[in-house]
Coordinates of C-alpha atoms in Angstrom, one line a residue:
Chain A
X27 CA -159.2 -10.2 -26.0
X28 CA -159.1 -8.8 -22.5
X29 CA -156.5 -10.4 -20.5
X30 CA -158.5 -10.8 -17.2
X31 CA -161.5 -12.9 -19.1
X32 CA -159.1 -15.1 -21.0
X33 CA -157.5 -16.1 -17.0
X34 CA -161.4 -16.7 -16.2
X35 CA -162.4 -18.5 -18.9
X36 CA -159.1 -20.6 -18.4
X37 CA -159.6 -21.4 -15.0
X38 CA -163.1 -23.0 -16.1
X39 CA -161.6 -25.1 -18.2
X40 CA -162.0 -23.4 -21.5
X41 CA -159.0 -22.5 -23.2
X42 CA -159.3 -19.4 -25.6
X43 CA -156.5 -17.8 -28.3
X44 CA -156.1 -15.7 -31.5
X45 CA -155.4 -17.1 -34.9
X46 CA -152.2 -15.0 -34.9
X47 CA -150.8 -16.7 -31.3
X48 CA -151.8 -20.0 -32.9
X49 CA -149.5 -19.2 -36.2
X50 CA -146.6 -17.9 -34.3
X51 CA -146.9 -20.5 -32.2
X52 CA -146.3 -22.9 -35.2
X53 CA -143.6 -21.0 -36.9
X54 CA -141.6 -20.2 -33.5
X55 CA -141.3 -23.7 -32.6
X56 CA -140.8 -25.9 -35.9
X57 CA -138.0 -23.4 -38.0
X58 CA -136.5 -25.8 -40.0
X59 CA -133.3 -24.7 -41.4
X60 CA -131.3 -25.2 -44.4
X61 CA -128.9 -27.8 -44.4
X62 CA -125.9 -25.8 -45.7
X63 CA -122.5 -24.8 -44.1
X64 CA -119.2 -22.8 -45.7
X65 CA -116.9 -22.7 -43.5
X66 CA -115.7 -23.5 -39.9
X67 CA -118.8 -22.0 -38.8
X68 CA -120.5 -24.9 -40.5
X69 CA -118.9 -27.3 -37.9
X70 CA -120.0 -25.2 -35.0
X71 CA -123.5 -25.1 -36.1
X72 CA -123.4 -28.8 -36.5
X73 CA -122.4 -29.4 -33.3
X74 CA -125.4 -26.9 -32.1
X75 CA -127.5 -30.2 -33.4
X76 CA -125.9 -32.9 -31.8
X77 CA -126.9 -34.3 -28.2
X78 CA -124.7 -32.2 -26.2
X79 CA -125.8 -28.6 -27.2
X80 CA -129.0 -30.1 -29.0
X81 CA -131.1 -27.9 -30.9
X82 CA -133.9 -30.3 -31.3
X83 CA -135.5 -28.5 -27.9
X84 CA -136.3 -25.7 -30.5
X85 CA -137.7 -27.8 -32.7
X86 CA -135.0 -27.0 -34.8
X87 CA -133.6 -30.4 -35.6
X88 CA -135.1 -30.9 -38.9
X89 CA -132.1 -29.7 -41.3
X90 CA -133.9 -29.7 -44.5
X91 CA -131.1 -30.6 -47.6
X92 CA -133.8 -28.7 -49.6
X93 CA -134.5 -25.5 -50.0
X94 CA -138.1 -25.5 -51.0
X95 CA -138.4 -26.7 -47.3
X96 CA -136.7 -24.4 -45.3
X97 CA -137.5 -21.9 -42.8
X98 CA -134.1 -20.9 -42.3
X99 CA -130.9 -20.1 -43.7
X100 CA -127.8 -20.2 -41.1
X101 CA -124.9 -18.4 -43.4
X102 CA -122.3 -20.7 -41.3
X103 CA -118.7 -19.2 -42.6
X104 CA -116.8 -17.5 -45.2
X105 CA -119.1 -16.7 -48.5
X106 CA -116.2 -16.4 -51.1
X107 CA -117.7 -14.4 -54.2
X108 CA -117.5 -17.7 -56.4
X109 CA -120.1 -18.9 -54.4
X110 CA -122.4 -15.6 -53.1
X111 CA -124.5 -15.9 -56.0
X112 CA -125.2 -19.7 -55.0
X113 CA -125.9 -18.3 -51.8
X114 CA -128.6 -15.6 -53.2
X115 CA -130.4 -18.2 -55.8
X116 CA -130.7 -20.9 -52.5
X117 CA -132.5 -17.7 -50.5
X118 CA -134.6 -16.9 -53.8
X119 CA -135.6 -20.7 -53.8
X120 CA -137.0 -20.8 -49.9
X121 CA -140.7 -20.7 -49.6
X122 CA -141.3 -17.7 -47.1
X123 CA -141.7 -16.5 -44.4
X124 CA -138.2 -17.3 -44.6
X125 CA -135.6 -15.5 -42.1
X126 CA -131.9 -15.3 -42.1
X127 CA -129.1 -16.1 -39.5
X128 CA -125.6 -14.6 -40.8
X129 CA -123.2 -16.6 -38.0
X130 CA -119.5 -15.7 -37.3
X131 CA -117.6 -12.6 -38.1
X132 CA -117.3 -13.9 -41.7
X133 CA -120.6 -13.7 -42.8
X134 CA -121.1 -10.7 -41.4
X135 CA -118.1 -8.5 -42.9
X136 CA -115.7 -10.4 -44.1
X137 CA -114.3 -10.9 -41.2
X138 CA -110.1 -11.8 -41.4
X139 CA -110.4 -12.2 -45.0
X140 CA -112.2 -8.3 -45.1
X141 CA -109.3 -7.2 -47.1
X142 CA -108.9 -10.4 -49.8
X143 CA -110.0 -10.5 -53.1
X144 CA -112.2 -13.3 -53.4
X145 CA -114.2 -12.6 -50.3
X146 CA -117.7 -10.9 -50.0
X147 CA -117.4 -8.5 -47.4
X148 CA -121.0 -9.0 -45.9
X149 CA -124.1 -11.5 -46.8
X150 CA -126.1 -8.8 -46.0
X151 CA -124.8 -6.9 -49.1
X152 CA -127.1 -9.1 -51.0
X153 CA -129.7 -10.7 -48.8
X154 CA -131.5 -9.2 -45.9
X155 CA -130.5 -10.6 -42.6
X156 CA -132.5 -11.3 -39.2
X157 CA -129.8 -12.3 -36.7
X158 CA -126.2 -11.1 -36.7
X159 CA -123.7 -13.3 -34.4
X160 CA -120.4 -12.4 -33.8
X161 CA -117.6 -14.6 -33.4
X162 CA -115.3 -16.3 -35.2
X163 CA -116.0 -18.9 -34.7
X164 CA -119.6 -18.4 -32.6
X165 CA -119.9 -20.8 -29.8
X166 CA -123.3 -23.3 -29.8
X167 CA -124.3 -21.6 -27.0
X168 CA -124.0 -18.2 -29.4
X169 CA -126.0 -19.7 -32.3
X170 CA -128.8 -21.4 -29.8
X171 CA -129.0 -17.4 -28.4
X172 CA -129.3 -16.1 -32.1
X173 CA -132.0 -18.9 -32.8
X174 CA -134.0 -17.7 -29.4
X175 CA -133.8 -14.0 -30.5
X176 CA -135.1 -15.2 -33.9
X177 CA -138.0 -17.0 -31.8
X178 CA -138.8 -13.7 -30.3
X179 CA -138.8 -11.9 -33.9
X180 CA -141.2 -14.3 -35.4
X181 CA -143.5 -14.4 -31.8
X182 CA -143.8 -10.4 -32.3
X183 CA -144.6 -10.5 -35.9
X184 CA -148.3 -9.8 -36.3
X185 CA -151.1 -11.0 -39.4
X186 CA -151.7 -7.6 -40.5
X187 CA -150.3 -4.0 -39.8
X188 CA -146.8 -2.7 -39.8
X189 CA -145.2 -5.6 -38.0
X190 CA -146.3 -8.2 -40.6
X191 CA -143.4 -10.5 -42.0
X192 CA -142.6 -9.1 -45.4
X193 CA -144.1 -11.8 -47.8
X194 CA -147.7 -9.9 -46.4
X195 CA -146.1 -6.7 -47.5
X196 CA -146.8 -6.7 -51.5
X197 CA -144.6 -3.8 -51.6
X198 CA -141.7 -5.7 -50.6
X199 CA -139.7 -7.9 -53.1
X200 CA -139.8 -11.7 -52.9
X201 CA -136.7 -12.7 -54.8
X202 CA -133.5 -10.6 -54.4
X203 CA -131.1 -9.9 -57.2
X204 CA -128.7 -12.9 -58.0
X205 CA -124.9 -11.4 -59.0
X206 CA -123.6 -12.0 -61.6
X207 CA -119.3 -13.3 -62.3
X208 CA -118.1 -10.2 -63.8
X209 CA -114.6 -9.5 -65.5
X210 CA -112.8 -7.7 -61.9
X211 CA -116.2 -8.1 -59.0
X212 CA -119.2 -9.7 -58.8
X213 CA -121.9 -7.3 -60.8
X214 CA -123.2 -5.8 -59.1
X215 CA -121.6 -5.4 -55.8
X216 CA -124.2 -4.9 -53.3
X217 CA -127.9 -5.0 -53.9
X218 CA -128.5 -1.2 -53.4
X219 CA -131.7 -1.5 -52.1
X220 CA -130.9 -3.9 -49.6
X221 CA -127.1 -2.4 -48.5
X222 CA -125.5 1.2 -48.0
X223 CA -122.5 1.9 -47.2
X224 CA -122.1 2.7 -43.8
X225 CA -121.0 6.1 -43.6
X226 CA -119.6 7.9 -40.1
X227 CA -118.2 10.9 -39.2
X228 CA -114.4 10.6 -40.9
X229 CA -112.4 12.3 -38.0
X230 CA -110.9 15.4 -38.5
X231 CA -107.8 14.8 -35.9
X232 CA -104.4 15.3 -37.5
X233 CA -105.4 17.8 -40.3
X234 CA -105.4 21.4 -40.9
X235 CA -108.2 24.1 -41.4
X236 CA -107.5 23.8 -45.3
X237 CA -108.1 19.5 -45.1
X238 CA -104.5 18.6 -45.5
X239 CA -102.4 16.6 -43.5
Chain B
X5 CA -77.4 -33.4 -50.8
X6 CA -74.6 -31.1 -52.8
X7 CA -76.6 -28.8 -54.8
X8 CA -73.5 -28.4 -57.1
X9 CA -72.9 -31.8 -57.8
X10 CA -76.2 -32.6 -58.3
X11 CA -76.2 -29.4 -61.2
X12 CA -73.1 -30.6 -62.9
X13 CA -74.7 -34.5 -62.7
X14 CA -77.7 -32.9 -64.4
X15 CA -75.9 -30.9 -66.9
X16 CA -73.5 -34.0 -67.1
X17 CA -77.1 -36.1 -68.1
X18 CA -79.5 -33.6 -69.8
X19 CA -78.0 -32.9 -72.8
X20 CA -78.1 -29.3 -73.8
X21 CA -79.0 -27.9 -70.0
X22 CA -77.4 -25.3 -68.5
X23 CA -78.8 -24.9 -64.9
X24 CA -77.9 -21.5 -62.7
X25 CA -77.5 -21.8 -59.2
X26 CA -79.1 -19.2 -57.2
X27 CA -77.5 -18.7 -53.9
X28 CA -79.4 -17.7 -50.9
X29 CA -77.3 -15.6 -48.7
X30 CA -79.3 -15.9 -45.7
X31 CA -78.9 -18.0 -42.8
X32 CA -81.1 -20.9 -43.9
X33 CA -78.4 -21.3 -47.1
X34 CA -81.1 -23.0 -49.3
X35 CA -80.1 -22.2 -52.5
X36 CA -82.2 -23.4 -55.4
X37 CA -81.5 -24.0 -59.1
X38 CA -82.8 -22.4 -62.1
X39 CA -83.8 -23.7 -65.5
X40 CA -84.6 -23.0 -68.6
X41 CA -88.0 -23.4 -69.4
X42 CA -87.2 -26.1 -73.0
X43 CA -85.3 -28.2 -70.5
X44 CA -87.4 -28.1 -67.5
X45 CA -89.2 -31.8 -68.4
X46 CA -86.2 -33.2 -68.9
X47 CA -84.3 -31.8 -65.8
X48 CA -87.8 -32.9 -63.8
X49 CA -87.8 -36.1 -64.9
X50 CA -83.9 -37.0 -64.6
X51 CA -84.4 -35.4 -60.4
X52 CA -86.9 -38.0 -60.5
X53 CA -85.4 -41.3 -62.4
X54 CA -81.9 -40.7 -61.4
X55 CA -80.8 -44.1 -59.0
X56 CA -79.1 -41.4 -56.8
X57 CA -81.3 -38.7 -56.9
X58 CA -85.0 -39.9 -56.8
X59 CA -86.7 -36.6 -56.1
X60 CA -90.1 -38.5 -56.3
X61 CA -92.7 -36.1 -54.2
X62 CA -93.2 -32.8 -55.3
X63 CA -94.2 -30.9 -52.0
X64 CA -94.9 -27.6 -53.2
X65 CA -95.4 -25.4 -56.2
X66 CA -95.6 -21.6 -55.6
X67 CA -95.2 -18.7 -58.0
X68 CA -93.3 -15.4 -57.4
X69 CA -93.9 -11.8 -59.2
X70 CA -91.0 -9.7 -60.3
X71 CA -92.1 -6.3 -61.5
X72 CA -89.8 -5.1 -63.6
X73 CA -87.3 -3.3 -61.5
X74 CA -84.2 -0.9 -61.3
X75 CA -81.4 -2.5 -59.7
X76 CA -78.7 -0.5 -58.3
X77 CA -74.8 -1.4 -57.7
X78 CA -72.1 0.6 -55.6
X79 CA -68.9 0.2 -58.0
X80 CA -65.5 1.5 -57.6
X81 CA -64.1 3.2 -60.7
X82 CA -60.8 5.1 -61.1
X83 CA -61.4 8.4 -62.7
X84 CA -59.7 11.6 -63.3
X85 CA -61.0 14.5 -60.3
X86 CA -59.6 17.7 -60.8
X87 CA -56.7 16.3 -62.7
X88 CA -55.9 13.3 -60.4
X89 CA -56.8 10.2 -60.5
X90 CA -58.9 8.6 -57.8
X91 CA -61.1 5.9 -56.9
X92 CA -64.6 6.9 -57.3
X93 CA -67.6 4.9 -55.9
X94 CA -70.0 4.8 -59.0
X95 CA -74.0 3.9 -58.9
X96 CA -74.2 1.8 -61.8
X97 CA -78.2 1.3 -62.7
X98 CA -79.2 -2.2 -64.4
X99 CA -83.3 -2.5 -65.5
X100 CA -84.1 -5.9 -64.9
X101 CA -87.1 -7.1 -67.0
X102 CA -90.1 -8.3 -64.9
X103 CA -90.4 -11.9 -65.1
X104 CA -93.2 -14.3 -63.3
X105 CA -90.8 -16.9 -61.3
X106 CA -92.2 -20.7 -60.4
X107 CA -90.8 -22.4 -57.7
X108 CA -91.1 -26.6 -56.9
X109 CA -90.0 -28.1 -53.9
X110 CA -88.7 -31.7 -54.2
X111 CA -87.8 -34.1 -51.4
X112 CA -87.1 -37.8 -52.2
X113 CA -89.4 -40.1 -50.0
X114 CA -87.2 -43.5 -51.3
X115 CA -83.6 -41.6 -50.3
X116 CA -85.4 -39.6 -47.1
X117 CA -83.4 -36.1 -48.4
X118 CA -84.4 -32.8 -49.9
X119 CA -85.3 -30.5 -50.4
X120 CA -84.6 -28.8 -53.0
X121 CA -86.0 -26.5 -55.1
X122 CA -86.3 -26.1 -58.7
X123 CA -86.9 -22.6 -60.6
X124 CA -87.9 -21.4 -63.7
X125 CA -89.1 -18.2 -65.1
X126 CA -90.8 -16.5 -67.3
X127 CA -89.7 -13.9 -70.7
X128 CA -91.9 -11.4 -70.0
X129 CA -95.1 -10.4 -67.1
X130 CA -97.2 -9.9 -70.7
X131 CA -97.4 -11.7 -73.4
X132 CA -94.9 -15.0 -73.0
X133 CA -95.9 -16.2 -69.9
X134 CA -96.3 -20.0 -71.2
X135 CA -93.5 -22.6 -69.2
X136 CA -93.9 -26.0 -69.1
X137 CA -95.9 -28.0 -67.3
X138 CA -94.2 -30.6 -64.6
X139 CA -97.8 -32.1 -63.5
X140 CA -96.9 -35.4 -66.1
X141 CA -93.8 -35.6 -64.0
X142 CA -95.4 -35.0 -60.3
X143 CA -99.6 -35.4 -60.1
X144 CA -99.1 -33.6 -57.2
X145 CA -98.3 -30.6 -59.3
X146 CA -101.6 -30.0 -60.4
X147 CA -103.6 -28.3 -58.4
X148 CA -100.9 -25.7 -57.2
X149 CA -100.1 -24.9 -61.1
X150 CA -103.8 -24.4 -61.0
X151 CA -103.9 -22.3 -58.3
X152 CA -100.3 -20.6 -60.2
X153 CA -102.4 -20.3 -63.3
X154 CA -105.2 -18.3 -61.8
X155 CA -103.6 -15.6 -59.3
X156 CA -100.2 -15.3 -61.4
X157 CA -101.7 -15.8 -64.7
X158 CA -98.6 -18.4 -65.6
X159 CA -99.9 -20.6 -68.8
X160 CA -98.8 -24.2 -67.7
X161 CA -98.2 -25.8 -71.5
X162 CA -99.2 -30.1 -71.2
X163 CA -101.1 -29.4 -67.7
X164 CA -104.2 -31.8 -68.3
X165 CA -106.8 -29.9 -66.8
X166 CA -106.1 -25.7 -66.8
X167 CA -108.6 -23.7 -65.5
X168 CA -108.9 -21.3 -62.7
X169 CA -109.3 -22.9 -59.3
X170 CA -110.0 -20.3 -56.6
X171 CA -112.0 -17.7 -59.2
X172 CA -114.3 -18.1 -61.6
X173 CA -113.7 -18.6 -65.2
X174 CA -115.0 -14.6 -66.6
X175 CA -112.4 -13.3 -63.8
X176 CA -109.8 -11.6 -65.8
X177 CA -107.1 -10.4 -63.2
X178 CA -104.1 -12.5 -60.9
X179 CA -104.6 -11.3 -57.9
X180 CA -101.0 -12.2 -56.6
X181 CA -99.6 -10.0 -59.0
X182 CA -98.1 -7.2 -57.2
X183 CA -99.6 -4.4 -59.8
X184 CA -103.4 -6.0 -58.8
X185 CA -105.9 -3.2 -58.2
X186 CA -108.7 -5.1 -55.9
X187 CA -112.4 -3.3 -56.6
X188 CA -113.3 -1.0 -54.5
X189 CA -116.0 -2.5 -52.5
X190 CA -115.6 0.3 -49.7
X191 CA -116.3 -1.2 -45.7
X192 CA -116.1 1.1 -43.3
X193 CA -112.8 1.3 -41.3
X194 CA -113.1 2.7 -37.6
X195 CA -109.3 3.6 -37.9
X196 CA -109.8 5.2 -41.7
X197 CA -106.1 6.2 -42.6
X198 CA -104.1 6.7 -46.4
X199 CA -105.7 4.9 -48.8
X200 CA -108.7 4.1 -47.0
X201 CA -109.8 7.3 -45.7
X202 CA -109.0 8.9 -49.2
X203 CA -111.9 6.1 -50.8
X204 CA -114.0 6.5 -47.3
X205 CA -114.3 10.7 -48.2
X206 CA -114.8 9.8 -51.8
X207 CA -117.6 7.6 -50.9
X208 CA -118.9 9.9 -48.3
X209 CA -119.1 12.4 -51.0
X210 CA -120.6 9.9 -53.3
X211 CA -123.7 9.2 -50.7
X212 CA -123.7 12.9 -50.2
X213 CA -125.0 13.3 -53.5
X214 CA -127.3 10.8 -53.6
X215 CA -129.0 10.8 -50.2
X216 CA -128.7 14.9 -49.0
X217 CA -128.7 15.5 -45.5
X218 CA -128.4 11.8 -44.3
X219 CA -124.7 11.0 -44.1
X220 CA -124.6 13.0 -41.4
X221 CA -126.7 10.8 -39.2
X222 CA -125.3 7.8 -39.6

């Protein structure tokens, strides 16, 4: 609709919109997220929805204990591989358009614990992420800024077309592969569709013509 | 607390114990004694009963991992050089077996003193690693043999409730060990050196395969 008529038509007292404005407009301002925390992170983004940082201006302040009514998964902490497949199976479980916030360095890589054994090195390995925050842990004021740039995400998303959220898109999955406990790692790994290895230039500095040090 | 006369006063009360004391030559002198894994129960509960002793709160449980290992020992021998006899400093080699070590820390609440810590080891890093379990002596034992169980792989015989506590049951490693090989779940390293740029080019070359022409981009 042309911009300059919808200002006339305004000033005259009748107000006009699109169906798509009218569904963001819903989504952006009532995500209800999953009531679920792992780590210290967890206690961070609790604090996000208390009075003094107080997510409720978002519309935010209904912390579903359900998935089945969730808009929105905060991955708040460390996700151990004992419990990344718990992690996967809640996502599967959310009705969509469902988004994903992977807070602190934790969730994100690994963070301190990048090296360990027991620790998935990345949510993202298995389920596809909106928001990355860094920090460790992330301020409120760090999650509130993720939750506004997920705001923005949704507002832009369109009905049809390229920019569509991905349950429009049949082509797209809907549920994401669930690891399994194997004998050494999870199985598998990384959900290859979803994660590749990030690969850079390996620098050269320090070896010879023939490749050795 | 005098860790000798508290080993002879257990030796003197435990019939058929023999403890070792294991001095430890740094500094913080807390030297620790070993038992024998058939007499461990008895030992525990006797550091617990005794009227003097009354070890009654088991801090800490940790296990340790000795590979086996060459140990090697600057001796002094006389020996015939050239004819004459001298004194000859000799590398003497002894192969110690590897052995999976369990350590408790004991302090005594009622008699405010401790610690001290009690040892005990495996045969072998293989196939006997059972030792008896001290959780019926201190419940606060149990979770940490737990925890021993699962990244040591130390069989706690008459623990009530084994099963691995940070992994999952199908995990079939001890990640403490020292020989543990961790799965190579490659994340790139800004600062790829040794063992970490050797797996980054292996993986590079991987994707390489896979994807043609792209690695090169990212």
């Amino acid at each position: 609709m042309d911009e300059k008529l919808k200002n006339e038509l305004s000033k005259q007292g009748i107000f006009t919109t699109t169906l798509q404005n009218l569904y963001n407009w819903g989504r952006t301002n009532s995500i209800w997220p999953l009531n679920f925390g792992l780590a210290c992170c967890a206690i961070e983004m609790i604090a996000t929805t208390m009075a003094r940082y107080d997510m409720a201006r978002f519309g935010a302040e209904v912390f579903r204990p359900s998935p089945r009514q969730a808009d929105l998964m905060i991955v708040a902490g460390t996700v151990t591989k004992k419990m990344a497949p718990l992690v996967v199976r809640l996502y599967n479980q959310m009705p969509e358009p469902k988004y994903v916030i992977s807070m602190g360095a934790c969730a994100i890589s690994g963070g301190p614990f990048k090296q360990g054994y027991n620790v998935l090195k990345g949510i993202d390995r298995f389920i596809p992420v909106d928001i990355y925050i860094p920090g460790c842990p992330p301020r409120p004021e760090a999650l509130l800024d993720a939750f506004m740039e997920l705001q923005k995400k949704i507002d832009e998303q369109t009905l049809t077309g390229e920019k569509r959220p991905r349950h429009l898109n049949a082509g797209e999955p809907s549920e994401f592969v669930v690891p399994r406990y194997g004998a050494h790692d999870l199985e598998p790994t990384k959900n290859p569709n979803l994660w590749k290895a990030p690969l850079v230039q390996i620098s050269q500095a320090g070896t010879d013509e023939s490749g050795s040090h | 607390m005098n860790l000798e006369a508290i080993k002879s006063e257990i030796e003197a009360n435990v019939p058929g114990c023999r403890l070792e004391l294991v001095a430890n030559p740094s500094p913080s002198g807390q030297h620790s004694l070993r038992t024998g894994a058939e007499h461990a129960v008895a030992v525990a509960v006797y550091l617990r009963d005794a009227e003097d002793l009354r070890f009654d709160f088991c801090s800490n449980v940790t296990g340790i991992d000795w590979p086996s290992r060459e140990v090697s020992q600057k001796v002094k021998v006389r020996k015939l050089v050239d004819g004459v006899e001298q004194e000859v400093e000799e590398v003497r080699k002894t192969a110690l077996p590897g052995t999976l070590e369990v350590v408790y820390h004991l302090f005594s609440v009622e008699k405010k003193h401790g610690p001290i810590s009690l040892r005990m080891s495996t045969i072998d890093r293989d196939a006997n690693v059972h030792l008896p379990s001290l959780t019926p002596v201190w419940r606060s034992a149990e979770l940490q043999e737990r925890e021993i169980f699962d990244l040591f792989g130390v069989v706690f015989d008459g623990h009530p409730d084994l099963r691995r506590l940070l992994m999952w049951p199908d995990f079939t490693d001890h990640p403490m060990r020292r020989d543990y090989v961790d799965p190579d779940d490659y994340e790139y390293e800004p600062t790829a050196h040794d063992e970490v740029l050797r797996r980054a080019q292996q993986h590079r070359s991987e994707a390489d395969e896979e994807h043609p022409g792209e690695a090169g981009e990212r």
